[in-house]
């Protein structure tokens, strides 16, 4: 924590700001989740959060809440999960609103990597005589906006690979049957993830085998806003059926099909039904170049991708190209209390078709966070960037 004063922030105030920030759910995209509370001596007198893209930012929302409550904020403390903006976008700069309101102390959780802010907001507040405390509960605040931070810094979406497997590591029976490995509670959570992620991706083989919708079919049971993700299909030879559910609903929920096929008649037919068809180069392995795919998604301002596919696409993301570069950032592994067994020649694995050459060159993951969904367990990992997968 960085501070130039003897002021001691109150954790409960930032905890409430974090709780508020989460209520922005998928509605604020492509903006970050931000919550704010105004307190006096540790007692909260007003609060707010960024409700949706284009609406008031959290700081201005909290100040408006104070006005409605007839609460005097002069000399008070503002706790905000992300550094206040100091530039004009959809909304005017929050720093000026904070200064004009007479706030005495601003406690900031996350630093904003956006070059338009990136320390400038804090410095502007300091220049106005406001005490600024930075990095308070930083890890907790940073966890709110992993996708936003990743996108700002790389111009590519944060890639999360999600799969469900049995306790013996199978994603399907030898016959290919996979519905349902995980339980209903786990599947509901996946719908929640879709509703708070910019895009959901699968390979064409998943479309041919399962004919999925890849939509969020869940009404929020909280104040968190849910939305429909962009559906993304990787289809090298443009085999996606024109009568599949994804294409039939392309006019209602966005669908992007990446291909290397120049077959214009099929492309025109898909586009006539509302799909966007994007041609990219092939990799040395005669598959779509995944780095090109992610770069194009970033160009379209898609900051996060949830991958719901089979072992082949997962393997391509973990071991991409001749140098086996890892393009995944997070892993969500649902483990069901079932034993499937399997015939050696027909085993279905979460990551299948490519591998590292030795255990020393595996993709390394963080220690997992663990959640329970009934009898299922969710293991959530971060891919460790300092230990990328590479051949010996």
Coordinates of C-alpha atoms in Angstrom, one line a residue:
X1 CA 0.0 0.0 0.0
X2 CA 1.3 3.5 -0.9
X3 CA 0.3 6.5 1.1
X4 CA 1.7 9.9 2.0
X5 CA -0.2 10.3 5.2
X6 CA -1.0 8.6 8.5
X7 CA -4.5 7.8 7.3
X8 CA -5.5 4.2 8.0
X9 CA -8.1 2.9 5.5
X10 CA -11.0 0.7 6.7
X11 CA -11.1 -2.7 5.0
X12 CA -14.9 -3.0 5.3
X13 CA -15.3 0.1 3.2
X14 CA -13.2 -1.3 0.3
X15 CA -14.9 -4.7 0.7
X16 CA -18.2 -3.0 0.1
X17 CA -16.9 -1.2 -2.9
X18 CA -15.7 -4.6 -4.3
X19 CA -19.1 -6.1 -3.7
X20 CA -20.8 -3.2 -5.5
X21 CA -18.4 -3.4 -8.5
X22 CA -19.4 -7.0 -9.1
X23 CA -23.0 -5.9 -9.7
X24 CA -21.8 -4.5 -13.0
X25 CA -21.6 -8.0 -14.3
X26 CA -21.4 -8.2 -18.1
X27 CA -23.2 -4.9 -18.5
X28 CA -20.2 -2.6 -18.3
X29 CA -18.2 -4.3 -21.1
X30 CA -15.9 -3.1 -22.6
X31 CA -15.4 -0.9 -19.5
X32 CA -14.0 -2.3 -16.2
X33 CA -16.0 -3.2 -13.1
X34 CA -15.8 -0.4 -10.6
X35 CA -17.4 0.2 -7.2
X36 CA -17.1 3.2 -4.9
X37 CA -18.2 4.2 -1.4
X38 CA -18.0 7.5 0.4
X39 CA -17.3 7.2 4.1
X40 CA -16.7 9.5 7.1
X41 CA -14.6 8.0 9.9
X42 CA -15.2 4.5 8.5
X43 CA -19.0 4.8 8.3
X44 CA -20.4 4.6 4.8
X45 CA -22.6 7.5 3.9
X46 CA -23.0 6.9 0.1
X47 CA -22.2 4.3 -2.5
X48 CA -22.3 3.5 -6.2
X49 CA -21.0 1.4 -9.0
X50 CA -20.7 1.5 -12.7
X51 CA -24.0 0.0 -13.8
X52 CA -23.5 -0.3 -17.6
X53 CA -21.4 1.0 -20.5
X54 CA -22.1 4.6 -21.1
X55 CA -23.7 5.3 -17.7
X56 CA -22.3 7.2 -14.8
X57 CA -18.9 5.9 -13.4
X58 CA -18.8 4.6 -9.9
X59 CA -17.4 7.8 -8.3
X60 CA -20.1 10.0 -9.9
X61 CA -22.8 7.4 -9.0
X62 CA -21.6 7.5 -5.4
X63 CA -21.7 11.3 -5.4
X64 CA -25.2 11.3 -6.9
X65 CA -26.2 8.8 -4.1
X66 CA -24.9 11.2 -1.5
X67 CA -26.9 14.0 -3.1
X68 CA -30.1 11.9 -2.9
X69 CA -29.4 11.0 0.7
X70 CA -28.6 14.7 1.5
X71 CA -25.2 13.5 2.8
X72 CA -22.4 16.1 3.2
X73 CA -19.3 14.7 1.5
X74 CA -16.9 17.6 2.1
X75 CA -13.9 16.3 4.0
X76 CA -15.0 12.7 3.6
X77 CA -13.1 9.6 2.2
X78 CA -13.8 8.0 -1.1
X79 CA -12.9 4.3 -1.5
X80 CA -12.8 3.2 -5.2
X81 CA -11.7 -0.1 -6.6
X82 CA -10.0 1.4 -9.6
X83 CA -8.0 4.6 -10.1
X84 CA -10.4 7.5 -11.1
X85 CA -10.3 8.4 -14.7
X86 CA -9.0 11.9 -15.7
X87 CA -10.1 12.0 -19.3
X88 CA -13.3 12.5 -21.2
X89 CA -14.9 9.4 -22.8
X90 CA -18.5 8.4 -22.6
X91 CA -18.5 10.3 -19.3
X92 CA -16.5 13.4 -18.1
X93 CA -13.5 12.8 -15.8
X94 CA -14.2 11.5 -12.4
X95 CA -11.2 13.2 -10.9
X96 CA -12.8 16.6 -11.4
X97 CA -16.1 15.5 -9.8
X98 CA -14.2 14.3 -6.8
X99 CA -12.2 17.5 -6.5
X100 CA -15.3 19.7 -6.9
X101 CA -17.1 17.6 -4.2
X102 CA -14.5 18.5 -1.6
X103 CA -13.5 14.9 -0.9
X104 CA -10.4 14.9 1.4
X105 CA -9.0 11.4 1.0
X106 CA -9.2 8.9 -1.9
X107 CA -8.3 5.3 -1.3
X108 CA -7.6 3.4 -4.6
X109 CA -7.5 -0.4 -5.0
X110 CA -6.2 -1.1 -8.5
X111 CA -4.0 1.1 -10.7
X112 CA -5.4 1.7 -14.1
X113 CA -3.1 0.4 -16.9
X114 CA -5.0 2.4 -19.5
X115 CA -2.4 4.9 -20.9
X116 CA -5.1 7.7 -20.7
X117 CA -5.1 7.2 -16.9
X118 CA -2.2 5.1 -15.6
X119 CA -1.2 7.3 -12.6
X120 CA -2.4 10.5 -14.0
X121 CA -5.7 10.3 -12.1
X122 CA -4.0 9.9 -8.8
X123 CA -1.5 12.7 -9.5
X124 CA -4.4 15.0 -10.5
X125 CA -6.1 14.4 -7.1
X126 CA -2.8 14.9 -5.3
X127 CA -2.2 18.2 -7.1
X128 CA -5.6 19.4 -5.8
X129 CA -4.5 18.7 -2.2
X130 CA -6.3 15.4 -1.8
X131 CA -4.7 12.7 0.2
X132 CA -4.3 9.6 -2.0
X133 CA -3.8 6.0 -0.8
X134 CA -3.0 3.6 -3.5
X135 CA -2.8 -0.3 -3.7
X136 CA -5.2 -0.8 -0.8
X137 CA -6.5 -4.4 -1.0
X138 CA -4.9 -4.4 -4.5
X139 CA -5.1 -8.1 -5.1
X140 CA -8.8 -8.3 -4.3
X141 CA -9.5 -5.2 -6.6
X142 CA -7.3 -6.5 -9.4
X143 CA -9.2 -9.8 -9.4
X144 CA -12.3 -7.8 -10.5
X145 CA -10.8 -6.9 -13.9
X146 CA -8.4 -9.5 -15.1
X147 CA -9.8 -9.4 -18.6
X148 CA -9.8 -5.6 -18.8
X149 CA -6.2 -5.3 -17.6
X150 CA -5.0 -8.1 -20.0
X151 CA -6.8 -6.6 -23.0
X152 CA -5.4 -3.1 -22.3
X153 CA -1.9 -4.4 -22.0
X154 CA -1.9 -7.0 -24.9
X155 CA -4.8 -5.9 -27.2
X156 CA -5.9 -9.5 -27.2
X157 CA -8.7 -11.2 -25.2
X158 CA -8.1 -13.1 -22.0
X159 CA -8.5 -16.8 -22.9
X160 CA -10.2 -19.1 -20.4
X161 CA -10.3 -22.8 -21.3
X162 CA -13.2 -24.6 -19.6
X163 CA -13.9 -28.3 -19.5
X164 CA -15.7 -30.9 -17.4
X165 CA -14.1 -34.3 -16.7
X166 CA -14.7 -37.4 -14.6
X167 CA -12.5 -38.2 -11.6
X168 CA -10.4 -40.3 -13.9
X169 CA -9.8 -37.5 -16.4
X170 CA -12.3 -38.4 -19.2
X171 CA -14.4 -35.8 -21.0
X172 CA -16.6 -38.4 -22.7
X173 CA -17.2 -42.1 -22.9
X174 CA -15.5 -44.1 -25.7
X175 CA -18.8 -43.8 -27.6
X176 CA -18.4 -40.0 -27.5
X177 CA -21.3 -39.5 -25.0
X178 CA -20.6 -36.5 -22.8
X179 CA -24.0 -35.3 -21.6
X180 CA -23.9 -34.8 -18.8
X181 CA -20.6 -35.2 -17.0
X182 CA -21.1 -32.2 -14.7
X183 CA -24.2 -31.6 -12.6
X184 CA -27.0 -29.0 -13.0
X185 CA -25.4 -26.6 -10.6
X186 CA -22.1 -26.6 -12.5
X187 CA -24.0 -26.1 -15.8
X188 CA -25.9 -23.1 -14.3
X189 CA -22.6 -21.6 -13.3
X190 CA -21.3 -22.0 -16.9
X191 CA -24.3 -20.1 -18.1
X192 CA -23.4 -17.3 -15.6
X193 CA -19.9 -17.3 -17.0
X194 CA -21.2 -16.9 -20.5
X195 CA -23.3 -14.0 -19.4
X196 CA -20.3 -12.2 -18.0
X197 CA -17.8 -13.0 -20.8
X198 CA -17.4 -11.1 -24.1
X199 CA -17.3 -14.2 -26.3
X200 CA -17.6 -18.0 -26.2
X201 CA -15.5 -20.1 -28.6
X202 CA -15.6 -23.6 -29.9
X203 CA -14.3 -25.6 -32.9
X204 CA -16.5 -26.8 -35.8
X205 CA -16.2 -30.4 -34.6
X206 CA -18.2 -29.4 -31.4
X207 CA -20.8 -27.8 -33.7
X208 CA -21.1 -30.9 -35.8
X209 CA -21.3 -33.2 -32.7
X210 CA -23.4 -31.3 -30.3
X211 CA -25.2 -28.5 -32.3
X212 CA -24.8 -26.1 -29.4
X213 CA -26.3 -22.6 -28.9
X214 CA -23.5 -21.2 -26.7
X215 CA -25.9 -18.6 -25.3
X216 CA -26.5 -17.6 -21.7
X217 CA -29.8 -19.2 -20.8
X218 CA -30.0 -18.0 -17.2
X219 CA -31.8 -15.1 -15.7
X220 CA -29.7 -13.5 -13.0
X221 CA -30.9 -14.2 -9.5
X222 CA -28.9 -11.3 -8.2
X223 CA -28.5 -7.6 -9.3
X224 CA -25.7 -8.7 -11.6
X225 CA -26.5 -7.9 -15.2
X226 CA -26.1 -10.8 -17.7
X227 CA -25.8 -10.5 -21.5
X228 CA -25.4 -12.7 -24.5
X229 CA -21.8 -13.4 -25.5
X230 CA -20.5 -13.2 -29.1
X231 CA -20.3 -16.8 -30.4
X232 CA -17.1 -17.7 -32.1
X233 CA -16.5 -20.9 -34.2
X234 CA -13.1 -22.0 -35.6
X235 CA -13.8 -23.7 -38.9
X236 CA -10.8 -24.2 -41.2
X237 CA -12.8 -25.7 -44.2
X238 CA -16.1 -23.9 -43.6
X239 CA -18.0 -27.1 -42.6
X240 CA -20.5 -25.4 -40.3
X241 CA -24.1 -26.4 -41.3
X242 CA -26.3 -23.6 -42.4
X243 CA -29.2 -25.2 -40.5
X244 CA -27.3 -25.5 -37.1
X245 CA -28.6 -23.6 -34.1
X246 CA -25.7 -21.1 -34.1
X247 CA -26.4 -20.0 -37.7
X248 CA -30.2 -20.0 -37.2
X249 CA -29.8 -17.6 -34.3
X250 CA -27.0 -15.4 -35.8
X251 CA -29.5 -12.6 -36.5
X252 CA -30.3 -12.4 -32.8
X253 CA -26.9 -13.3 -31.1
X254 CA -23.7 -12.4 -32.9
X255 CA -21.8 -15.2 -34.5
X256 CA -18.2 -15.0 -35.9
X257 CA -16.9 -17.9 -38.0
X258 CA -13.2 -18.0 -38.6
X259 CA -12.1 -19.9 -41.7
X260 CA -9.3 -20.2 -44.3
X261 CA -11.8 -21.3 -46.9
X262 CA -12.4 -19.0 -49.9
X263 CA -15.6 -20.7 -50.9
X264 CA -17.7 -17.6 -51.5
X265 CA -21.1 -19.3 -52.0
X266 CA -21.1 -20.8 -48.5
X267 CA -19.6 -17.6 -47.0
X268 CA -22.3 -15.5 -48.7
X269 CA -25.0 -17.9 -47.4
X270 CA -23.8 -17.6 -43.8
X271 CA -23.5 -13.9 -44.0
X272 CA -27.0 -13.6 -45.4
X273 CA -28.2 -15.3 -42.2
X274 CA -26.3 -12.8 -40.0
X275 CA -23.0 -14.5 -39.4
X276 CA -19.7 -12.7 -39.8
X277 CA -17.2 -14.9 -41.7
X278 CA -13.5 -13.9 -41.2
X279 CA -10.7 -15.5 -43.3
X280 CA -7.3 -16.0 -41.6
X281 CA -4.1 -17.7 -42.5
X282 CA -3.4 -21.4 -41.7
X283 CA -0.6 -22.4 -39.3
X284 CA 2.2 -24.8 -40.2
X285 CA 0.0 -27.5 -38.8
X286 CA -2.6 -26.8 -41.5
X287 CA -5.0 -25.3 -38.9
X288 CA -6.2 -21.8 -38.4
X289 CA -3.5 -19.6 -37.0
X290 CA -4.8 -18.9 -33.5
X291 CA -2.7 -15.9 -32.8
X292 CA -4.3 -14.3 -35.9
X293 CA -7.7 -15.2 -34.5
X294 CA -7.1 -13.7 -31.1
X295 CA -5.6 -10.5 -32.7
X296 CA -8.7 -10.1 -34.8
X297 CA -11.0 -10.6 -31.8
X298 CA -8.9 -8.0 -30.0
X299 CA -9.4 -5.6 -33.0
X300 CA -13.1 -6.1 -32.5
X301 CA -12.8 -5.0 -28.8
X302 CA -13.5 -8.5 -27.5
X303 CA -11.6 -8.6 -24.2
X304 CA -12.4 -12.1 -23.0
X305 CA -13.1 -15.5 -24.5
X306 CA -14.5 -18.6 -22.8
X307 CA -13.4 -21.7 -24.7
X308 CA -16.0 -24.5 -24.6
X309 CA -14.7 -27.1 -27.0
X310 CA -13.1 -30.5 -27.3
X311 CA -9.6 -31.6 -26.6
X312 CA -8.2 -30.8 -30.0
X313 CA -8.9 -27.0 -29.8
X314 CA -7.8 -27.0 -26.2
X315 CA -4.5 -28.6 -27.2
X316 CA -4.0 -26.1 -30.0
X317 CA -4.4 -23.3 -27.5
X318 CA -2.0 -24.8 -24.9
X319 CA 0.6 -25.9 -27.5
X320 CA 0.2 -23.4 -30.4
X321 CA 2.4 -23.5 -33.5
X322 CA 5.8 -25.1 -34.1
X323 CA 7.2 -23.5 -30.9
X324 CA 4.3 -24.8 -28.8
X325 CA 3.4 -21.4 -27.5
X326 CA 0.7 -21.3 -24.8
X327 CA -2.1 -18.9 -25.8
X328 CA -4.4 -19.8 -22.8
X329 CA -4.5 -17.6 -19.7
X330 CA -6.8 -19.4 -17.4
X331 CA -8.2 -22.9 -16.9
X332 CA -11.5 -23.9 -15.4
X333 CA -11.7 -27.6 -14.7
X334 CA -15.0 -29.1 -13.4
X335 CA -14.4 -32.5 -11.8
X336 CA -17.4 -34.8 -11.4
X337 CA -17.4 -37.7 -8.9
X338 CA -17.6 -40.4 -11.6
X339 CA -15.3 -43.0 -13.1
X340 CA -15.7 -43.5 -16.8
X341 CA -12.8 -45.8 -17.8
X342 CA -12.1 -46.0 -21.5
X343 CA -10.6 -48.1 -24.3
X344 CA -7.1 -47.0 -25.0
X345 CA -7.7 -46.1 -28.7
X346 CA -10.8 -44.1 -27.9
X347 CA -10.0 -42.1 -24.8
X348 CA -11.4 -38.6 -24.7
X349 CA -9.1 -36.2 -22.9
X350 CA -9.5 -32.5 -22.1
X351 CA -6.3 -31.7 -24.0
X352 CA -5.7 -34.1 -26.9
X353 CA -3.7 -34.1 -30.1
X354 CA -0.5 -32.2 -28.9
X355 CA 1.8 -32.3 -26.0
X356 CA 5.0 -31.1 -24.5
X357 CA 8.1 -33.2 -25.1
X358 CA 8.9 -33.6 -21.4
X359 CA 7.4 -32.9 -18.0
X360 CA 10.0 -30.1 -17.6
X361 CA 8.3 -28.2 -20.5
X362 CA 4.7 -28.6 -19.4
X363 CA 2.3 -25.6 -19.2
X364 CA 2.6 -24.6 -15.6
X365 CA -0.5 -23.5 -13.6
X366 CA -1.0 -21.6 -10.4
X367 CA -2.3 -23.3 -7.3
X368 CA -6.1 -23.6 -7.8
X369 CA -8.9 -21.8 -6.2
X370 CA -11.6 -24.3 -5.3
X371 CA -15.4 -24.0 -5.5
X372 CA -18.1 -26.7 -4.8
X373 CA -21.2 -27.0 -7.0
X374 CA -23.1 -29.8 -5.3
X375 CA -21.0 -32.9 -5.7
X376 CA -18.8 -31.3 -8.5
X377 CA -15.6 -29.4 -7.8
X378 CA -14.3 -26.5 -9.8
X379 CA -10.6 -26.0 -10.0
X380 CA -9.7 -22.5 -11.3
X381 CA -6.1 -22.0 -12.4
X382 CA -4.1 -19.2 -13.9
X383 CA -1.5 -20.1 -16.5
X384 CA 1.9 -19.0 -15.2
X385 CA 3.4 -16.6 -17.7
X386 CA 7.0 -17.0 -16.3
X387 CA 6.9 -20.7 -17.2
X388 CA 5.6 -20.9 -20.8
X389 CA 5.3 -24.2 -22.5
X390 CA 8.3 -24.8 -24.8
X391 CA 10.0 -27.9 -26.2
X392 CA 13.3 -29.1 -24.6

